[in-house]
Tab-separated table of C-alpha atoms in Angstrom:
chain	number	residue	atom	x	y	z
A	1353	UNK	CA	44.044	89.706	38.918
A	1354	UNK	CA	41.069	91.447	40.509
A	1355	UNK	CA	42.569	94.583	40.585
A	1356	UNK	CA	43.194	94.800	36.952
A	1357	UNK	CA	39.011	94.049	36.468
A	1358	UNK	CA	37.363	97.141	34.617
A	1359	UNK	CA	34.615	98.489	37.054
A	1360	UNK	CA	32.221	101.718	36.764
A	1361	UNK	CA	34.054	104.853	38.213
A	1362	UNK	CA	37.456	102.840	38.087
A	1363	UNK	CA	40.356	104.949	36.050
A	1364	UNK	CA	43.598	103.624	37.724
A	1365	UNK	CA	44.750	100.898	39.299
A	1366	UNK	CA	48.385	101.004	41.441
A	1367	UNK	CA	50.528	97.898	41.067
A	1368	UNK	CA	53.437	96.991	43.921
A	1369	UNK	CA	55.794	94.942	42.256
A	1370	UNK	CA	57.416	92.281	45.587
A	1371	UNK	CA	59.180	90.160	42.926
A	1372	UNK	CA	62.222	89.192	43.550
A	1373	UNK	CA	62.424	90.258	47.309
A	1374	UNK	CA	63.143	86.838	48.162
A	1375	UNK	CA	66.593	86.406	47.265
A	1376	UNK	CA	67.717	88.916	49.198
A	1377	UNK	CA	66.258	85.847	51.901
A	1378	UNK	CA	69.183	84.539	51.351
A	1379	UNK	CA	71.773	87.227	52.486
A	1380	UNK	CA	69.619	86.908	55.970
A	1381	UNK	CA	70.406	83.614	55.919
A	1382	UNK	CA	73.940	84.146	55.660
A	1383	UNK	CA	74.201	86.952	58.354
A	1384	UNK	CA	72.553	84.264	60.556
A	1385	UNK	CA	74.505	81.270	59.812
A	1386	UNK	CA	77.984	83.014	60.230
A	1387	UNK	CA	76.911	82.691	63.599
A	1388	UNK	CA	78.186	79.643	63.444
A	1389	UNK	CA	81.345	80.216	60.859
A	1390	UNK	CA	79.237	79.516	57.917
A	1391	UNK	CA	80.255	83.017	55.838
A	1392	UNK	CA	80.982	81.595	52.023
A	1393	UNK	CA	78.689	80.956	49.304
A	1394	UNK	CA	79.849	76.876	49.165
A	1395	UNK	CA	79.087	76.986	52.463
A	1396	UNK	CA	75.602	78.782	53.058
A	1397	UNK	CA	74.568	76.033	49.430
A	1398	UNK	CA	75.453	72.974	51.300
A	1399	UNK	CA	73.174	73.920	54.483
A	1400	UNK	CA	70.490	74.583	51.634
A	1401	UNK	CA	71.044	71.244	50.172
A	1402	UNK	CA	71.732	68.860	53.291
A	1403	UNK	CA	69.888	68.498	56.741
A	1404	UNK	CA	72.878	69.602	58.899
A	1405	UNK	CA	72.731	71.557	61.228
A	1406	UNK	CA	75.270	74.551	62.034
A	1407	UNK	CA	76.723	74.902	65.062
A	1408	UNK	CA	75.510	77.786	66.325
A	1409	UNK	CA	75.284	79.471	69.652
A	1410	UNK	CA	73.252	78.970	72.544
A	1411	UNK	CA	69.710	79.759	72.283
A	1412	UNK	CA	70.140	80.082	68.179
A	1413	UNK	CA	68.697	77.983	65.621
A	1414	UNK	CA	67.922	78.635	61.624
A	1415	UNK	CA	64.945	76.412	60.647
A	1416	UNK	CA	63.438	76.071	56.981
A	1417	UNK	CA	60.859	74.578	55.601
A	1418	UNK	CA	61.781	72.229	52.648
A	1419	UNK	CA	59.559	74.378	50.790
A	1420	UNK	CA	61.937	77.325	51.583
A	1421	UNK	CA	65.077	75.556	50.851
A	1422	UNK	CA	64.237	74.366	48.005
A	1423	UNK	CA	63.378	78.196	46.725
A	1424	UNK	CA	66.430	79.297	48.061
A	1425	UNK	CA	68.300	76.681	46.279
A	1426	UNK	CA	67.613	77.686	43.109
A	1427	UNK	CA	68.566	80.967	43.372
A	1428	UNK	CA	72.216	79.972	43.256
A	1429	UNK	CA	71.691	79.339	39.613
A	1430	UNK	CA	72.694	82.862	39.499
A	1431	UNK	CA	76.233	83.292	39.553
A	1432	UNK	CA	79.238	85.394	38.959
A	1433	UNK	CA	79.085	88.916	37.830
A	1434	UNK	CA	75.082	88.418	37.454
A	1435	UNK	CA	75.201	87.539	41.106
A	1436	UNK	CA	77.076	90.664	42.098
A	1437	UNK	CA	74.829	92.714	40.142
A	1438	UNK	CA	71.558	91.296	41.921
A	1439	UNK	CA	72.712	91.546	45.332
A	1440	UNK	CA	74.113	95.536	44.638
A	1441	UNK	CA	70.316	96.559	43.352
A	1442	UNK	CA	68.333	94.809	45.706
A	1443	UNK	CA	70.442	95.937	48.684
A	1444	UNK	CA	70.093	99.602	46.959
A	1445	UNK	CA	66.453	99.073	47.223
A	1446	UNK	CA	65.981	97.487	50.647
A	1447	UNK	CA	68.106	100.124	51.950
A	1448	UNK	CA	67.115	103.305	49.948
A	1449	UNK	CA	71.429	103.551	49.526
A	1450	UNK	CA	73.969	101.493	47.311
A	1451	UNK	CA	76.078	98.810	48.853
A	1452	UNK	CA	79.819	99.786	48.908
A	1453	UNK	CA	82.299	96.897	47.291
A	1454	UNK	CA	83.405	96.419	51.353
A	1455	UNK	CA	79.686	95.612	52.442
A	1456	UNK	CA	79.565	92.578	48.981
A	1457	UNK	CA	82.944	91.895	50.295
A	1458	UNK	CA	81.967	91.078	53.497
A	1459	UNK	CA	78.827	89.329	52.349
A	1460	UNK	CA	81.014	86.771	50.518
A	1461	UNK	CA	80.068	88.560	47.273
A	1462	UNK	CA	83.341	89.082	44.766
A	1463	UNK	CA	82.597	93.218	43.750
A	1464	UNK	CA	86.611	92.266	41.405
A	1465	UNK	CA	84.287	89.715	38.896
A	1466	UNK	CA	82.345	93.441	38.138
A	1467	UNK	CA	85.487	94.127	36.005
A	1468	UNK	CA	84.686	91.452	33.557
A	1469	UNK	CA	81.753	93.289	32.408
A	1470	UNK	CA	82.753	96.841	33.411
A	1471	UNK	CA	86.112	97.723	33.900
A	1472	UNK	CA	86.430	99.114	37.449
A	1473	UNK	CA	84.106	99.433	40.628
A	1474	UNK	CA	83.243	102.707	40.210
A	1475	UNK	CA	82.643	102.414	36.640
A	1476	UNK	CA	79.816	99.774	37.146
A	1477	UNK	CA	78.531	102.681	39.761
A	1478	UNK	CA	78.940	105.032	37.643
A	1479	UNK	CA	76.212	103.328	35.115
A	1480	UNK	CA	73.750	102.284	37.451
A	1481	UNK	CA	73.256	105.889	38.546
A	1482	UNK	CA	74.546	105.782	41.527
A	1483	UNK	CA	77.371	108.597	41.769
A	1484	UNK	CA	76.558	111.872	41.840
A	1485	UNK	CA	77.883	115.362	39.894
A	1486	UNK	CA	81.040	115.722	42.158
A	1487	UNK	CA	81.607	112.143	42.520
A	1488	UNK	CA	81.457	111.290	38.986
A	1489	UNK	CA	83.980	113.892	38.237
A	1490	UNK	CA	86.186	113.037	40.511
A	1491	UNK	CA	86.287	108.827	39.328
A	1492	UNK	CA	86.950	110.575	35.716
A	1493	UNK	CA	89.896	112.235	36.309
A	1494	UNK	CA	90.909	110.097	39.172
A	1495	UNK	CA	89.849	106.848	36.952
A	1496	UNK	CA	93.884	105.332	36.706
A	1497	UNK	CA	94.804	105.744	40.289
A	1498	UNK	CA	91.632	104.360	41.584
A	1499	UNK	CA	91.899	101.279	39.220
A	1500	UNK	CA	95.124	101.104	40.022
A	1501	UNK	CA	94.349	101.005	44.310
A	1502	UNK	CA	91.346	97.926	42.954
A	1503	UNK	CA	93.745	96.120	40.919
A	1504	UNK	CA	97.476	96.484	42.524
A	1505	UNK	CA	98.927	93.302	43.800
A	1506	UNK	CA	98.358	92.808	47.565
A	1507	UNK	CA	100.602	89.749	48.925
A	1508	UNK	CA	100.756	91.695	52.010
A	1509	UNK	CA	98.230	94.072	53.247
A	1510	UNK	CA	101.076	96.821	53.726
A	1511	UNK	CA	99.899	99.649	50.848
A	1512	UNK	CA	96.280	99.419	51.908
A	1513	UNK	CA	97.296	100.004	55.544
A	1514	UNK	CA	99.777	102.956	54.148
A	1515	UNK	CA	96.594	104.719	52.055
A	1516	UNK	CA	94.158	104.190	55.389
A	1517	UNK	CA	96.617	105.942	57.557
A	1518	UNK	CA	96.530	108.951	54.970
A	1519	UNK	CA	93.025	109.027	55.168
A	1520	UNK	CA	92.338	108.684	58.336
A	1521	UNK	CA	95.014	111.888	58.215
A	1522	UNK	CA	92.801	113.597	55.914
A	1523	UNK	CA	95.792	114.070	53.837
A	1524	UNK	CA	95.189	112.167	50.879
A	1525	UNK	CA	95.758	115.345	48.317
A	1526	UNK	CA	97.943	117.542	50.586
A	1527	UNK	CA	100.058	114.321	51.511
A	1528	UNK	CA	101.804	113.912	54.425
A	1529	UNK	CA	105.336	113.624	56.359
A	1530	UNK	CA	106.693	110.406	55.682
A	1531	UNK	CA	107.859	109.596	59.772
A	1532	UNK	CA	104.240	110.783	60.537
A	1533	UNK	CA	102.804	108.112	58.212
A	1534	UNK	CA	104.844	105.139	59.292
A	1535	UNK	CA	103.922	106.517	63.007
A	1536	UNK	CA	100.259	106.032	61.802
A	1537	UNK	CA	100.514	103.040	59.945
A	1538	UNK	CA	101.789	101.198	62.708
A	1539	UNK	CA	99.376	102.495	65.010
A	1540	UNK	CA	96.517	101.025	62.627
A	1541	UNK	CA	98.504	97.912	62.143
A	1542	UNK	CA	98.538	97.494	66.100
A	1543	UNK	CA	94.439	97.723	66.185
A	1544	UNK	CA	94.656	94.767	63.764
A	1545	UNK	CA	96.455	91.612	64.891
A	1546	UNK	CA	95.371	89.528	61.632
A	1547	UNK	CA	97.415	92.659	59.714
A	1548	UNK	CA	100.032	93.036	62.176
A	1549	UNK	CA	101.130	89.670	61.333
A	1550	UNK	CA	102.394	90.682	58.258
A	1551	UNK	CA	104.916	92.649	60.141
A	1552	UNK	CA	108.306	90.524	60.162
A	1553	UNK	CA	108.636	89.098	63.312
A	1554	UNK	CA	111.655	90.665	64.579
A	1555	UNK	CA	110.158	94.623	63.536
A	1556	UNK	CA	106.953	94.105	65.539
A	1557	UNK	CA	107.295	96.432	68.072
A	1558	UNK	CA	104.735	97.231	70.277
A	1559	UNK	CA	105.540	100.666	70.778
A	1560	UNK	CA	107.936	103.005	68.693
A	1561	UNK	CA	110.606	104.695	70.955
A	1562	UNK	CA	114.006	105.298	70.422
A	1563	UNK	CA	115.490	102.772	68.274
A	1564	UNK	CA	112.302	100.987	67.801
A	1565	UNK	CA	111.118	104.495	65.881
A	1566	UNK	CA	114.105	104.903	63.592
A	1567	UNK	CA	113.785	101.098	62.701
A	1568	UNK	CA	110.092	100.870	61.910
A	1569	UNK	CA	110.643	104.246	59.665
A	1570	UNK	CA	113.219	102.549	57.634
A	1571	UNK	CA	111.374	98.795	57.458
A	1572	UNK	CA	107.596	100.996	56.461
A	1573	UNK	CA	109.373	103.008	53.986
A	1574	UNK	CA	111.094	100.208	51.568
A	1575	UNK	CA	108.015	98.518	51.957
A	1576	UNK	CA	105.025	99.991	51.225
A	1577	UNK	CA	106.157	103.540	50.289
A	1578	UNK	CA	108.600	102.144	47.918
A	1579	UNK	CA	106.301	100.583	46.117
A	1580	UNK	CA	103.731	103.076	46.118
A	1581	UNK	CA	106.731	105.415	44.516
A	1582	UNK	CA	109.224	103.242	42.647
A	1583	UNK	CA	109.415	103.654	38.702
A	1584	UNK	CA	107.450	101.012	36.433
A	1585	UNK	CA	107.863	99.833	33.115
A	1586	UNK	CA	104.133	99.013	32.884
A	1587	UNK	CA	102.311	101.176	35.320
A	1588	UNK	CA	102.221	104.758	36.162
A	1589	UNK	CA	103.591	105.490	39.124
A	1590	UNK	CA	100.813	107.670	41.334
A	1591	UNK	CA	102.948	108.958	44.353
A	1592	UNK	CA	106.027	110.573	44.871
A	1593	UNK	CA	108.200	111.316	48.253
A	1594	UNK	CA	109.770	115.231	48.074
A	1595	UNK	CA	110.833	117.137	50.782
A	1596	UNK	CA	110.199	114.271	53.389
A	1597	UNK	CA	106.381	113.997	52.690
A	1598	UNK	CA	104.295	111.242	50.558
A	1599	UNK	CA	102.564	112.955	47.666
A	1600	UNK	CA	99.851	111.987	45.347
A	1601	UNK	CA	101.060	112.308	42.187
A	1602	UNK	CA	97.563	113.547	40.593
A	1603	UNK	CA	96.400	117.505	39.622
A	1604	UNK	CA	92.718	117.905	41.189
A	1605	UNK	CA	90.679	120.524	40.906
A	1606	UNK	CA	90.167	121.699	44.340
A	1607	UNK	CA	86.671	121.028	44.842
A	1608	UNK	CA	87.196	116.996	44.169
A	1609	UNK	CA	89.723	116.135	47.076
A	1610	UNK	CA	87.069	115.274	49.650
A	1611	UNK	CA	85.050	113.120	46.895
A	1612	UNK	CA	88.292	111.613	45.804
A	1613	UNK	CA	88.916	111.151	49.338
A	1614	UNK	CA	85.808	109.106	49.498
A	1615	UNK	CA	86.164	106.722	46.807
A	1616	UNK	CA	89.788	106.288	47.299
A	1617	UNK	CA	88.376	105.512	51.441
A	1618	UNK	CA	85.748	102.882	49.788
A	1619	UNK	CA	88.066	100.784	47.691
A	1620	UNK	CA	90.977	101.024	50.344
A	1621	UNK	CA	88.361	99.237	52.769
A	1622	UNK	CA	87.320	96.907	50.331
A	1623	UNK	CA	90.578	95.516	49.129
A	1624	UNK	CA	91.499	95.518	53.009
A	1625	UNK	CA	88.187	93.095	53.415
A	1626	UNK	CA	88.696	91.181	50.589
A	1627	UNK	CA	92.560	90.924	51.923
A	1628	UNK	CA	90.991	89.517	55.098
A	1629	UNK	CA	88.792	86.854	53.712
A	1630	UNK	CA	91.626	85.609	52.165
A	1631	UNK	CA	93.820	84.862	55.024
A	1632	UNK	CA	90.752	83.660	56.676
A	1633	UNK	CA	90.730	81.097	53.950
A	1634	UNK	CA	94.270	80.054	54.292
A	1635	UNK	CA	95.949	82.821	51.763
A	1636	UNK	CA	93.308	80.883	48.892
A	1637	UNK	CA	92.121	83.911	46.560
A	1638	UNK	CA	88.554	84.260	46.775
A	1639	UNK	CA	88.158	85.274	42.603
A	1640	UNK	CA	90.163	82.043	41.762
A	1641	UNK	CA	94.148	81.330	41.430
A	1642	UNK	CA	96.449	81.513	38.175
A	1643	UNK	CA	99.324	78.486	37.432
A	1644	UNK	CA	101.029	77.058	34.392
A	1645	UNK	CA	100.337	73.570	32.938
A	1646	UNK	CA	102.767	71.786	31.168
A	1647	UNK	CA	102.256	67.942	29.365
A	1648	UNK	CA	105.011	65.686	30.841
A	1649	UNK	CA	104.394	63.922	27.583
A	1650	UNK	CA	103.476	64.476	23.992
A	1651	UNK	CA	99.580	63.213	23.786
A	1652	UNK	CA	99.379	61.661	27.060
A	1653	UNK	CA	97.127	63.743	28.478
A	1654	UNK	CA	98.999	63.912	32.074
A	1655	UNK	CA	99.633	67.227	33.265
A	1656	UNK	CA	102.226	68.529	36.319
């Protein structure tokens, strides 16, 4: 508009582009209304498209103009891995960082639809700039083991819990005594009671001493450890227990353990919020559910 008008002694103009600022509205919206146990996407469009009103607080309210919800309304046109995308570069550019896959977790956003598009996490990352020299390196020759930590199976939030502990021992490349990391698994197991009730009933111990030691060792390692080292047909198999210590199974160069250390630390927190959200939701996966059809009949169209 007027600033665009030529004028004498005018030879540049600056634009500041504010498009699109307003759908990160609705991710404010969101942090406000979980107030109230409103956290999903379903959830957060049915406030948008009704007059109820969450129950929220004391002292709290969320009021919009019709205007506003309308607006807001819309924007869930956008969906799916598009949706993901959007959220990771505006919060990049709101916050002068990149999101990790734990904070779109934990904003209801599904970071596992990026694989549709991309192939892994860090691969998306990887294109939109956002790693640098080290880190890059260290996704590319780490590339399998980290898919394999975003993709492997999690009916119980047991391997996650095993990786954390070896971070949180810095011993991710150097590995670590296998009684040491069942001491520390359990210890971050007992800081979580929605994890700690994956523990069998009759092994949750409070503390470990005598017995109670040599039992959880046994019950952590043919659990997770087992299947972090047993042989697979269809998978490589990325650690290894020799001489009484867990072992990554990768060569490194020595200068990529701390960035590998850091990725590894990114998706081991995001698979443990996604792992979450899904309990919260009654064990429903949040990216959808596979099952097999079969017709009861020839042509009748009835399924069971």
């Amino acid at each position: 508009g007027r600033g665009l008008r030529a004028h004498a002694g005018k030879t540049s103009v600056t634009l500041i582009d504010f498009v699109g600022n307003h759908r990160m509205f609705l991710d404010r919206i969101r942090a406000l209304l979980s107030l109230g146990g409103v956290t999903s996407t379903g959830a957060l469009r049915s406030f948008l498209d009704s007059s109820a009103v969450p129950d929220l607080p004391e002292g709290c309210s969320v009021e919009l103009e019709l205007e506003a919800k309308e607006l807001l309304s819309r924007l869930f046109k956008v969906s799916g891995v598009d949706e993901v995308e959007r959220a990771y570069r505006e919060l990049r550019l709101e916050r002068g960082r990149r999101p990790t896959a734990g904070e779109l977790q934990r904003m209801s956003y599904q970071p596992g639809r990026l694989r549709e598009r991309h192939g892994s996490w860090f691969d998306f990352v990887r294109g939109e700039g956002d790693l640098d020299a080290l880190d890059a390196r260290a996704a590319q020759m780490a590339q399998g083991f980290l898919r394999e930590v975003e993709t492997t199976d999690m009916t119980r939030s047991f391997q996650m819990v095993a990786l954390e502990a070896l971070l949180e021992g810095d011993a991710l490349t150097a590995g670590m005594p296998v009684d040491e990391l069942a001491t520390r698994s359990h210890a971050l197991l007992r800081r979580s009671p929605e994890l700690f009730a994956d523990v069998a009933e009759d092994e949750r111990s409070d503390t470990l001493e005598g017995p109670a030691a040599a039992r959880w060792l046994a019950y952590w390692t043919r659990n997770p450890l087992d299947a972090w080292t047993r042989a697979r047909r269809d998978r490589r198999t990325w650690f290894r227990i020799e001489g009484g210590r867990f072992l990554l199974d990768l060569t490194l160069d020595e200068d990529l353990a701390a960035p590998l250390a850091a990725l590894t630390r990114e998706i081991v927190d995001y698979r443990l919020a996604q792992y979450r959200a899904r309990k919260r939701q009654g064990d429903v996966s949040l990216e959808g559910f596979a099952c097999k059809l079969r017709t009861t009949a020839a042509g009748s169209g009835m399924f069971d």
